[in-house]
């Protein structure tokens, strides 16, 4: 839940559920794995050739092979500063679980524009992101609704996002989430950009599995959100080191356990990131 589960720093703690317990597992049927490297528009910060890249073609290729050996359906997408989108099953739709809370955060901040963010809303957003509180997400979704999410999706050039009436069941893809996180700074009004970054970098320790520990190992700043429920484990992040940035989205379904899904996410991150 920028409450509570695609993997390795596992800090022993009781995880709060990431979605209502009554939510049944949504089975995603994936098309045959597709390997894609399609240029897309990405807004880059200043970079120099002297700064080492954060993800390499060899690393992505290794991650594809790893993903193919994992149980269930795995989709991941990597978007770099040159606008290169690479991955596998990039356009397969998955139920969002709590990763969509980052979109709810942005939708709310865009509604405020450059206006003052009241304390109650700030507290609700903080609970929703840092501890993945579902009640907080319910409250925010009642405010922004499907229209707010679609406005964010359109601004992020998402191509396959679909709201189905409840935030945790929205349909999204790895490619669209990579676009969204890569460009999240420009999607948030500048007045609230520091606040959004603070929340997405302050996720509680017991939810800092998957991409986060790999990013820390490579001295990258990580702004991320995870999502999980029965059969679903996702994580999406913007990663920055020096003048470089890269977005990584890993979505999984059908894993035998949440721990297995977390390991899948960390395994992909460990191969992609440098």
Short mmCIF file of C-alpha atoms in Angstrom, two decimals:
data_model
loop_
_atom_site.label_atom_id
_atom_site.label_comp_id
_atom_site.label_asym_id
_atom_site.label_seq_id
_atom_site.Cartn_x
_atom_site.Cartn_y
_atom_site.Cartn_z
CA UNK A 1 0.00 0.00 0.00
CA UNK A 2 6.57 10.09 -4.39
CA UNK A 3 -0.18 -0.38 4.18
CA UNK A 4 1.13 -2.42 3.67
CA UNK A 5 4.73 -5.83 -0.30
CA UNK A 6 8.97 -6.91 -8.08
CA UNK A 7 12.56 -7.85 -4.24
CA UNK A 8 15.70 -8.32 -1.74
CA UNK A 9 16.04 -6.24 1.52
CA UNK A 10 13.41 -7.96 3.54
CA UNK A 11 13.13 -6.36 6.94
CA UNK A 12 11.25 -8.55 9.38
CA UNK A 13 8.03 -6.74 10.20
CA UNK A 14 4.33 -7.25 10.05
CA UNK A 15 3.07 -5.99 6.70
CA UNK A 16 -0.26 -4.31 6.55
CA UNK A 17 -2.43 -5.61 3.72
CA UNK A 18 -1.99 -3.80 0.42
CA UNK A 19 -5.53 -4.21 -0.75
CA UNK A 20 -8.86 -5.17 0.70
CA UNK A 21 -8.87 -8.82 1.74
CA UNK A 22 -12.01 -9.40 -0.26
CA UNK A 23 -10.29 -8.59 -3.51
CA UNK A 24 -10.03 -11.78 -5.52
CA UNK A 25 -6.90 -12.46 -7.52
CA UNK A 26 -7.19 -11.03 -11.01
CA UNK A 27 -5.68 -13.39 -13.53
CA UNK A 28 -3.81 -11.62 -16.28
CA UNK A 29 -3.36 -13.50 -19.52
CA UNK A 30 -0.19 -12.43 -21.21
CA UNK A 31 0.50 -12.56 -24.89
CA UNK A 32 3.72 -14.31 -25.84
CA UNK A 33 6.64 -12.41 -24.39
CA UNK A 34 7.66 -9.59 -26.67
CA UNK A 35 11.07 -7.96 -26.69
CA UNK A 36 10.71 -4.30 -27.55
CA UNK A 37 13.04 -1.34 -27.81
CA UNK A 38 10.87 1.53 -28.99
CA UNK A 39 11.99 5.16 -28.74
CA UNK A 40 9.53 7.21 -26.68
CA UNK A 41 9.52 10.78 -25.56
CA UNK A 42 11.21 11.25 -22.21
CA UNK A 43 12.05 14.43 -20.42
CA UNK A 44 15.65 14.18 -19.29
CA UNK A 45 17.64 16.09 -16.78
CA UNK A 46 21.03 17.38 -17.89
CA UNK A 47 23.44 14.51 -18.48
CA UNK A 48 26.97 14.11 -19.70
CA UNK A 49 28.76 11.36 -21.52
CA UNK A 50 31.21 11.18 -18.61
CA UNK A 51 28.46 10.00 -16.27
CA UNK A 52 28.02 6.20 -16.36
CA UNK A 53 24.71 4.87 -17.61
CA UNK A 54 22.33 3.39 -15.06
CA UNK A 55 21.05 0.54 -17.25
CA UNK A 56 22.73 -1.29 -20.11
CA UNK A 57 21.43 -3.32 -23.06
CA UNK A 58 23.29 -6.36 -21.71
CA UNK A 59 21.64 -5.91 -18.33
CA UNK A 60 18.19 -5.67 -19.87
CA UNK A 61 18.86 -8.79 -21.95
CA UNK A 62 19.92 -10.66 -18.82
CA UNK A 63 16.76 -9.51 -17.05
CA UNK A 64 14.62 -10.79 -19.92
CA UNK A 65 16.17 -14.24 -19.60
CA UNK A 66 15.64 -14.18 -15.84
CA UNK A 67 11.99 -13.09 -16.22
CA UNK A 68 11.34 -15.93 -18.67
CA UNK A 69 12.36 -18.46 -16.01
CA UNK A 70 10.06 -17.06 -13.33
CA UNK A 71 6.66 -18.52 -12.54
CA UNK A 72 3.55 -16.51 -13.39
CA UNK A 73 3.37 -13.52 -15.72
CA UNK A 74 6.18 -10.96 -15.58
CA UNK A 75 6.26 -7.64 -17.38
CA UNK A 76 8.97 -5.04 -17.00
CA UNK A 77 9.96 -1.81 -18.70
CA UNK A 78 13.09 0.35 -18.50
CA UNK A 79 13.05 3.93 -19.77
CA UNK A 80 16.31 5.86 -19.93
CA UNK A 81 17.39 9.43 -20.64
CA UNK A 82 17.77 8.77 -24.36
CA UNK A 83 14.08 7.86 -24.57
CA UNK A 84 14.76 4.14 -25.05
CA UNK A 85 12.02 1.88 -23.75
CA UNK A 86 13.16 -1.73 -23.31
CA UNK A 87 11.73 -4.76 -21.55
CA UNK A 88 9.37 -7.65 -21.98
CA UNK A 89 5.55 -7.86 -21.89
CA UNK A 90 5.65 -4.07 -21.66
CA UNK A 91 2.05 -3.59 -22.80
CA UNK A 92 0.38 -6.44 -20.89
CA UNK A 93 -2.24 -5.05 -18.51
CA UNK A 94 -2.10 -5.95 -14.82
CA UNK A 95 -4.43 -4.99 -11.95
CA UNK A 96 -2.77 -2.01 -10.30
CA UNK A 97 -2.91 -2.90 -6.61
CA UNK A 98 -1.19 -0.07 -4.70
CA UNK A 99 1.23 1.21 -7.33
CA UNK A 100 -1.62 3.41 -8.59
CA UNK A 101 -1.37 5.37 -5.34
CA UNK A 102 1.48 7.32 -6.91
CA UNK A 103 -0.96 8.42 -9.62
CA UNK A 104 -3.50 9.36 -6.94
CA UNK A 105 -0.80 11.47 -5.28
CA UNK A 106 -0.03 13.30 -8.51
CA UNK A 107 -3.73 13.75 -9.35
CA UNK A 108 -4.30 15.41 -5.98
CA UNK A 109 -1.30 17.74 -6.25
CA UNK A 110 -2.33 18.78 -9.76
CA UNK A 111 -5.76 19.73 -8.40
CA UNK A 112 -4.09 22.08 -5.94
CA UNK A 113 -1.88 23.57 -8.62
CA UNK A 114 0.40 26.10 -6.95
CA UNK A 115 -2.04 26.61 -4.10
CA UNK A 116 -1.49 25.77 -0.45
CA UNK A 117 -1.80 22.09 0.47
CA UNK A 118 -3.85 21.87 3.66
CA UNK A 119 -2.54 19.83 6.58
CA UNK A 120 -5.30 17.21 6.47
CA UNK A 121 -4.72 16.43 2.80
CA UNK A 122 -0.95 16.33 3.34
CA UNK A 123 -1.40 13.84 6.18
CA UNK A 124 -3.73 11.66 4.09
CA UNK A 125 -1.27 11.60 1.19
CA UNK A 126 1.59 10.80 3.55
CA UNK A 127 -0.23 7.77 4.98
CA UNK A 128 -1.23 6.63 1.50
CA UNK A 129 2.35 6.63 0.17
CA UNK A 130 4.69 6.02 3.10
CA UNK A 131 2.74 3.17 4.72
CA UNK A 132 0.42 2.39 1.77
CA UNK A 133 -2.73 2.99 3.81
CA UNK A 134 -5.84 1.80 1.95
CA UNK A 135 -8.31 3.99 3.82
CA UNK A 136 -6.26 7.01 2.83
CA UNK A 137 -6.30 5.85 -0.81
CA UNK A 138 -10.09 5.42 -0.62
CA UNK A 139 -10.43 9.00 0.59
CA UNK A 140 -8.19 10.37 -2.14
CA UNK A 141 -9.91 8.33 -4.84
CA UNK A 142 -13.28 9.75 -3.75
CA UNK A 143 -11.83 13.21 -4.36
CA UNK A 144 -10.08 12.78 -7.69
CA UNK A 145 -12.07 9.88 -9.14
CA UNK A 146 -11.52 8.23 -12.48
CA UNK A 147 -11.36 11.62 -14.19
CA UNK A 148 -8.36 12.67 -12.08
CA UNK A 149 -6.51 9.44 -12.81
CA UNK A 150 -7.20 9.72 -16.53
CA UNK A 151 -5.90 13.29 -16.58
CA UNK A 152 -2.65 12.10 -15.03
CA UNK A 153 -2.46 9.13 -17.42
CA UNK A 154 -2.96 11.42 -20.41
CA UNK A 155 -0.36 13.90 -19.18
CA UNK A 156 2.11 11.02 -18.78
CA UNK A 157 1.32 9.73 -22.30
CA UNK A 158 0.05 6.44 -20.88
CA UNK A 159 -1.42 4.34 -23.66
CA UNK A 160 -3.19 1.49 -21.88
CA UNK A 161 -4.37 2.81 -18.50
CA UNK A 162 -7.97 1.95 -17.60
CA UNK A 163 -9.99 2.81 -14.50
CA UNK A 164 -12.63 0.21 -13.59
CA UNK A 165 -14.31 1.96 -10.67
CA UNK A 166 -11.91 1.13 -7.86
CA UNK A 167 -8.31 2.29 -7.55
CA UNK A 168 -6.82 -1.10 -6.62
CA UNK A 169 -8.24 -2.76 -9.73
CA UNK A 170 -7.25 -0.17 -12.31
CA UNK A 171 -5.53 -1.71 -15.31
CA UNK A 172 -2.00 -0.55 -16.12
CA UNK A 173 1.13 -1.64 -17.96
CA UNK A 174 4.84 -1.62 -17.22
CA UNK A 175 5.57 0.74 -20.14
CA UNK A 176 2.99 3.28 -19.02
CA UNK A 177 4.23 3.18 -15.42
CA UNK A 178 7.82 3.67 -16.57
CA UNK A 179 6.72 6.76 -18.56
CA UNK A 180 4.79 8.07 -15.58
CA UNK A 181 7.62 7.68 -13.05
CA UNK A 182 10.31 8.95 -15.41
CA UNK A 183 8.37 12.17 -15.91
CA UNK A 184 6.83 12.47 -12.45
CA UNK A 185 8.76 15.64 -11.57
CA UNK A 186 7.27 17.59 -14.45
CA UNK A 187 3.79 16.13 -13.80
CA UNK A 188 3.74 17.60 -10.28
CA UNK A 189 3.37 21.39 -9.89
CA UNK A 190 6.74 22.81 -8.87
CA UNK A 191 5.28 24.11 -5.61
CA UNK A 192 4.63 20.54 -4.45
CA UNK A 193 7.53 18.72 -6.11
CA UNK A 194 9.67 18.49 -2.99
CA UNK A 195 6.71 17.10 -1.03
CA UNK A 196 6.01 14.41 -3.64
CA UNK A 197 9.67 13.39 -3.76
CA UNK A 198 9.84 13.24 0.02
CA UNK A 199 6.90 10.84 0.22
CA UNK A 200 8.11 8.58 -2.57
CA UNK A 201 11.57 8.34 -1.00
CA UNK A 202 10.27 7.74 2.54
CA UNK A 203 8.43 4.44 2.15
CA UNK A 204 8.60 2.48 5.42
CA UNK A 205 11.46 0.04 5.84
CA UNK A 206 9.39 -3.14 5.63
CA UNK A 207 8.17 -2.13 2.18
CA UNK A 208 11.63 -1.27 0.83
CA UNK A 209 12.11 -4.58 -0.94
CA UNK A 210 12.68 -5.20 -4.65
CA UNK A 211 14.17 -2.27 -6.53
CA UNK A 212 15.00 -0.15 -3.47
CA UNK A 213 17.88 -2.21 -2.01
CA UNK A 214 19.44 -2.68 -5.45
CA UNK A 215 19.28 1.07 -6.04
CA UNK A 216 20.91 1.71 -2.67
CA UNK A 217 23.70 -0.71 -3.56
CA UNK A 218 24.39 1.33 -6.70
CA UNK A 219 24.22 4.67 -4.86
CA UNK A 220 21.01 5.71 -6.58
CA UNK A 221 18.23 7.80 -5.12
CA UNK A 222 14.98 5.85 -5.37
CA UNK A 223 11.50 7.36 -5.60
CA UNK A 224 9.13 4.42 -5.74
CA UNK A 225 5.85 2.71 -4.91
CA UNK A 226 5.02 -0.97 -4.54
CA UNK A 227 1.73 -2.80 -4.76
CA UNK A 228 0.64 -6.27 -3.74
CA UNK A 229 -2.33 -8.50 -3.01
CA UNK A 230 -3.08 -12.19 -3.57
CA UNK A 231 -1.16 -13.23 -6.68
CA UNK A 232 0.00 -9.68 -7.47
CA UNK A 233 3.38 -8.08 -6.66
CA UNK A 234 4.49 -4.86 -8.39
CA UNK A 235 7.02 -2.11 -7.95
CA UNK A 236 7.82 1.01 -9.98
CA UNK A 237 10.64 3.49 -9.40
CA UNK A 238 12.43 6.58 -10.64
CA UNK A 239 16.16 6.13 -10.00
CA UNK A 240 18.67 8.97 -10.05
CA UNK A 241 22.42 9.09 -9.71
CA UNK A 242 24.24 12.30 -10.47
CA UNK A 243 22.96 13.70 -13.76
CA UNK A 244 21.36 10.45 -14.89
CA UNK A 245 17.91 9.04 -14.36
CA UNK A 246 16.11 5.87 -15.34
CA UNK A 247 12.65 4.49 -14.63
CA UNK A 248 12.04 0.81 -13.94
CA UNK A 249 8.62 -0.83 -13.66
CA UNK A 250 8.20 -4.50 -12.78
CA UNK A 251 4.70 -6.00 -12.68
CA UNK A 252 3.97 -9.63 -11.79
CA UNK A 253 0.95 -11.88 -11.39
CA UNK A 254 0.46 -15.55 -10.62
CA UNK A 255 3.51 -15.94 -8.38
CA UNK A 256 3.24 -18.72 -5.78
CA UNK A 257 3.80 -16.23 -2.95
CA UNK A 258 4.45 -12.56 -2.30
CA UNK A 259 8.02 -13.36 -1.30
CA UNK A 260 8.52 -15.04 -4.68
CA UNK A 261 7.16 -11.96 -6.43
CA UNK A 262 9.50 -9.73 -4.45
CA UNK A 263 12.43 -11.93 -5.44
CA UNK A 264 11.40 -11.64 -9.09
CA UNK A 265 11.42 -7.85 -8.87
CA UNK A 266 14.77 -7.71 -7.13
CA UNK A 267 16.27 -10.18 -9.58
CA UNK A 268 15.25 -8.01 -12.53
CA UNK A 269 16.50 -4.84 -10.83
CA UNK A 270 19.83 -6.48 -9.98
CA UNK A 271 20.37 -7.36 -13.65
CA UNK A 272 19.13 -4.08 -15.15
CA UNK A 273 20.73 -1.49 -12.88
CA UNK A 274 24.43 -0.63 -12.94
#
